Amino acid sequence: TFLAPRPILIPEHPAAATVVFVGLAALLVALIAHIVWTLRMARQAEWRRDDDGGVAAAMRRGDPTPFRARAVEHAAAGRFDEAVRDLYAALLLTLDRRGALRYAPHKALLDYRIETSRDAAVTGTLDLFAGTYHPGSFGRRPPDRAHFDELLAALDRAGETPR
């Protein structure tokens, strides 16, 4: 004869078996809901067509001009965090055009500092931006009009200086 394993939970603890069954069913429903929500959000992000003022195309071209212009607009509206973020993008694209570094979206500040370690002026400019922009930096100064103007001048100097 075939000896099937004796179910322990169901005959001896029917209430516990019901609780376990309901808990697993709820977990399954939550998992399916999470998967559906994740897929919806991924599709929405993929197909979303925001008018970003050509910034995405400028990023692909390596053109810092729209980032600088958008930074000036943010600063005029008093949004200095956004302004400095756009100035940082403009700086990286400017330095990429100069050949001082190679921009890549996956790189972090440390990667750029290592890449530019032989050029003291570029490293100093990166440090200036890091002290104001980089959210995780030690000694971060909250951006204001004076910091923005200082960073804008540093960006303009970086664009004028030949390598």
mmCIF file of C-alpha atoms in Angstrom:
data_model
loop_
_atom_site.group_PDB
_atom_site.id
_atom_site.type_symbol
_atom_site.label_atom_id
_atom_site.label_comp_id
_atom_site.label_asym_id
_atom_site.label_seq_id
_atom_site.Cartn_x
_atom_site.Cartn_y
_atom_site.Cartn_z
ATOM 1 C CA THR A 1 0.000 0.000 0.000
ATOM 2 C CA PHE A 2 0.980 3.573 -0.567
ATOM 3 C CA LEU A 3 1.728 5.483 2.600
ATOM 4 C CA ALA A 4 0.864 9.116 2.085
ATOM 5 C CA PRO A 5 2.277 11.621 4.555
ATOM 6 C CA ARG A 6 -0.252 12.488 7.168
ATOM 7 C CA PRO A 7 -1.265 16.175 6.976
ATOM 8 C CA ILE A 8 -0.453 17.651 10.326
ATOM 9 C CA LEU A 9 -2.029 21.104 10.270
ATOM 10 C CA ILE A 10 -5.482 20.528 8.769
ATOM 11 C CA PRO A 11 -7.058 17.744 10.922
ATOM 12 C CA GLU A 12 -5.465 18.722 14.210
ATOM 13 C CA HIS A 13 -5.706 22.543 13.899
ATOM 14 C CA PRO A 14 -8.484 23.515 11.499
ATOM 15 C CA ALA A 15 -8.570 27.152 12.666
ATOM 16 C CA ALA A 16 -4.810 27.549 12.165
ATOM 17 C CA ALA A 17 -5.088 25.941 8.728
ATOM 18 C CA THR A 18 -7.778 28.442 7.776
ATOM 19 C CA VAL A 19 -5.662 31.356 8.983
ATOM 20 C CA VAL A 20 -2.628 30.088 7.057
ATOM 21 C CA PHE A 21 -4.712 29.558 3.915
ATOM 22 C CA VAL A 22 -6.266 33.042 4.103
ATOM 23 C CA GLY A 23 -2.838 34.589 4.790
ATOM 24 C CA LEU A 24 -1.289 32.858 1.762
ATOM 25 C CA ALA A 25 -4.234 33.864 -0.421
ATOM 26 C CA ALA A 26 -3.871 37.504 0.716
ATOM 27 C CA LEU A 27 -0.141 37.354 0.027
ATOM 28 C CA LEU A 28 -0.818 36.021 -3.467
ATOM 29 C CA VAL A 29 -3.331 38.813 -4.173
ATOM 30 C CA ALA A 30 -0.868 41.430 -2.881
ATOM 31 C CA LEU A 31 1.922 39.987 -5.041
ATOM 32 C CA ILE A 32 -0.249 40.036 -8.163
ATOM 33 C CA ALA A 33 -1.392 43.602 -7.416
ATOM 34 C CA HIS A 34 2.238 44.689 -6.976
ATOM 35 C CA ILE A 35 3.269 43.103 -10.279
ATOM 36 C CA VAL A 36 0.365 44.771 -12.121
ATOM 37 C CA TRP A 37 1.165 48.161 -10.529
ATOM 38 C CA THR A 38 4.871 47.838 -11.365
ATOM 39 C CA LEU A 39 4.126 46.989 -14.984
ATOM 40 C CA ARG A 40 1.710 49.927 -15.287
ATOM 41 C CA MET A 41 4.270 52.355 -13.879
ATOM 42 C CA ALA A 42 7.003 51.005 -16.156
ATOM 43 C CA ARG A 43 4.803 51.372 -19.249
ATOM 44 C CA GLN A 44 3.687 54.832 -18.195
ATOM 45 C CA ALA A 45 7.295 55.991 -17.780
ATOM 46 C CA GLU A 46 8.291 54.430 -21.095
ATOM 47 C CA TRP A 47 5.520 56.087 -23.095
ATOM 48 C CA ARG A 48 5.370 59.403 -21.285
ATOM 49 C CA ARG A 49 6.121 62.296 -23.618
ATOM 50 C CA ASP A 50 6.864 65.318 -21.480
ATOM 51 C CA ASP A 51 7.992 68.485 -23.132
ATOM 52 C CA ASP A 52 11.342 68.909 -21.443
ATOM 53 C CA GLY A 53 12.449 71.788 -23.635
ATOM 54 C CA GLY A 54 14.734 69.554 -25.680
ATOM 55 C CA VAL A 55 16.863 68.613 -22.703
ATOM 56 C CA ALA A 56 16.757 64.873 -23.476
ATOM 57 C CA ALA A 57 17.868 65.502 -27.057
ATOM 58 C CA ALA A 58 20.548 67.901 -25.812
ATOM 59 C CA MET A 59 21.813 65.198 -23.448
ATOM 60 C CA ARG A 60 22.123 62.786 -26.355
ATOM 61 C CA ARG A 61 23.955 65.440 -28.409
ATOM 62 C CA GLY A 62 26.146 66.434 -25.483
ATOM 63 C CA ASP A 63 24.927 70.041 -25.680
ATOM 64 C CA PRO A 64 25.136 71.932 -22.357
ATOM 65 C CA THR A 65 23.279 75.049 -23.585
ATOM 66 C CA PRO A 66 19.690 74.009 -22.697
ATOM 67 C CA PHE A 67 20.805 72.941 -19.228
ATOM 68 C CA ARG A 68 22.434 76.312 -18.587
ATOM 69 C CA ALA A 69 19.349 78.150 -19.845
ATOM 70 C CA ARG A 70 17.024 76.034 -17.716
ATOM 71 C CA ALA A 71 19.269 76.609 -14.681
ATOM 72 C CA VAL A 72 19.007 80.371 -15.144
ATOM 73 C CA GLU A 73 15.196 80.050 -15.363
ATOM 74 C CA HIS A 74 15.091 77.960 -12.172
ATOM 75 C CA ALA A 75 17.276 80.478 -10.363
ATOM 76 C CA ALA A 76 15.100 83.378 -11.494
ATOM 77 C CA ALA A 77 12.120 81.548 -9.969
ATOM 78 C CA GLY A 78 14.043 80.929 -6.720
ATOM 79 C CA ARG A 79 14.415 77.154 -7.251
ATOM 80 C CA PHE A 80 18.127 76.946 -6.533
ATOM 81 C CA ASP A 81 18.330 73.186 -5.934
ATOM 82 C CA GLU A 82 16.971 72.545 -9.437
ATOM 83 C CA ALA A 83 19.137 75.327 -10.867
ATOM 84 C CA VAL A 84 22.333 73.871 -9.435
ATOM 85 C CA ARG A 85 21.356 70.374 -10.609
ATOM 86 C CA ASP A 86 21.010 71.669 -14.174
ATOM 87 C CA LEU A 87 24.276 73.611 -13.892
ATOM 88 C CA TYR A 88 26.001 70.385 -12.822
ATOM 89 C CA ALA A 89 24.671 68.610 -15.928
ATOM 90 C CA ALA A 90 25.826 71.544 -18.068
ATOM 91 C CA LEU A 91 29.267 71.397 -16.446
ATOM 92 C CA LEU A 92 29.672 67.684 -17.172
ATOM 93 C CA LEU A 93 28.619 68.134 -20.794
ATOM 94 C CA THR A 94 30.908 71.167 -21.151
ATOM 95 C CA LEU A 95 33.879 69.238 -19.779
ATOM 96 C CA ASP A 96 33.002 66.319 -22.048
ATOM 97 C CA ARG A 97 33.064 68.624 -25.078
ATOM 98 C CA ARG A 98 36.436 69.976 -23.956
ATOM 99 C CA GLY A 99 37.778 66.438 -23.639
ATOM 100 C CA ALA A 100 38.494 66.797 -19.927
ATOM 101 C CA LEU A 101 36.221 63.850 -19.106
ATOM 102 C CA ARG A 102 33.804 61.441 -20.753
ATOM 103 C CA TYR A 103 30.212 61.942 -19.639
ATOM 104 C CA ALA A 104 28.179 58.815 -18.890
ATOM 105 C CA PRO A 105 24.885 58.682 -16.974
ATOM 106 C CA HIS A 106 26.080 55.817 -14.795
ATOM 107 C CA LYS A 107 29.143 57.663 -13.489
ATOM 108 C CA ALA A 108 29.284 59.242 -10.052
ATOM 109 C CA LEU A 109 31.192 62.296 -8.891
ATOM 110 C CA LEU A 110 34.087 60.125 -7.727
ATOM 111 C CA ASP A 111 34.432 58.661 -11.230
ATOM 112 C CA TYR A 112 34.726 62.150 -12.697
ATOM 113 C CA ARG A 113 37.195 63.236 -10.008
ATOM 114 C CA ILE A 114 39.419 60.242 -10.740
ATOM 115 C CA GLU A 115 39.155 60.918 -14.472
ATOM 116 C CA THR A 116 40.146 64.586 -14.079
ATOM 117 C CA SER A 117 42.705 64.166 -11.301
ATOM 118 C CA ARG A 118 45.558 65.465 -13.479
ATOM 119 C CA ASP A 119 43.789 68.754 -14.210
ATOM 120 C CA ALA A 120 43.694 70.843 -11.024
ATOM 121 C CA ALA A 121 41.383 73.498 -12.481
ATOM 122 C CA VAL A 122 38.764 70.950 -13.528
ATOM 123 C CA THR A 123 39.026 69.104 -10.216
ATOM 124 C CA GLY A 124 38.596 72.388 -8.365
ATOM 125 C CA THR A 125 35.488 73.189 -10.384
ATOM 126 C CA LEU A 126 34.049 69.733 -9.646
ATOM 127 C CA ASP A 127 34.798 70.245 -5.952
ATOM 128 C CA LEU A 128 33.026 73.608 -6.009
ATOM 129 C CA PHE A 129 29.934 71.983 -7.498
ATOM 130 C CA ALA A 130 30.128 68.996 -5.157
ATOM 131 C CA GLY A 131 30.134 71.193 -2.079
ATOM 132 C CA THR A 132 26.908 72.843 -3.171
ATOM 133 C CA TYR A 133 25.060 70.345 -5.315
ATOM 134 C CA HIS A 134 25.871 66.811 -4.277
ATOM 135 C CA PRO A 135 23.235 65.858 -1.661
ATOM 136 C CA GLY A 136 25.471 63.339 0.100
ATOM 137 C CA SER A 137 28.566 65.505 0.224
ATOM 138 C CA PHE A 138 30.227 66.424 3.465
ATOM 139 C CA GLY A 139 29.843 70.090 4.243
ATOM 140 C CA ARG A 140 27.121 70.673 1.659
ATOM 141 C CA ARG A 141 26.062 74.309 1.441
ATOM 142 C CA PRO A 142 22.409 74.851 0.601
ATOM 143 C CA PRO A 143 22.271 76.708 -2.690
ATOM 144 C CA ASP A 144 21.231 80.332 -2.767
ATOM 145 C CA ARG A 145 21.685 83.200 -5.235
ATOM 146 C CA ALA A 146 25.343 83.773 -4.280
ATOM 147 C CA HIS A 147 26.247 80.083 -4.672
ATOM 148 C CA PHE A 148 24.347 79.889 -7.938
ATOM 149 C CA ASP A 149 26.171 82.918 -9.344
ATOM 150 C CA GLU A 150 29.505 81.446 -8.227
ATOM 151 C CA LEU A 151 28.731 78.132 -9.926
ATOM 152 C CA LEU A 152 27.460 79.847 -13.077
ATOM 153 C CA ALA A 153 30.715 81.792 -13.319
ATOM 154 C CA ALA A 154 32.704 78.569 -12.792
ATOM 155 C CA LEU A 155 30.697 76.889 -15.566
ATOM 156 C CA ASP A 156 31.339 79.791 -17.928
ATOM 157 C CA ARG A 157 35.076 79.710 -17.122
ATOM 158 C CA ALA A 158 35.160 75.955 -17.756
ATOM 159 C CA GLY A 159 33.540 76.511 -21.159
ATOM 160 C CA GLU A 160 36.029 79.217 -22.126
ATOM 161 C CA THR A 161 39.197 77.450 -21.018
ATOM 162 C CA PRO A 162 40.803 75.438 -23.805
ATOM 163 C CA ARG A 163 42.269 72.104 -22.833
#
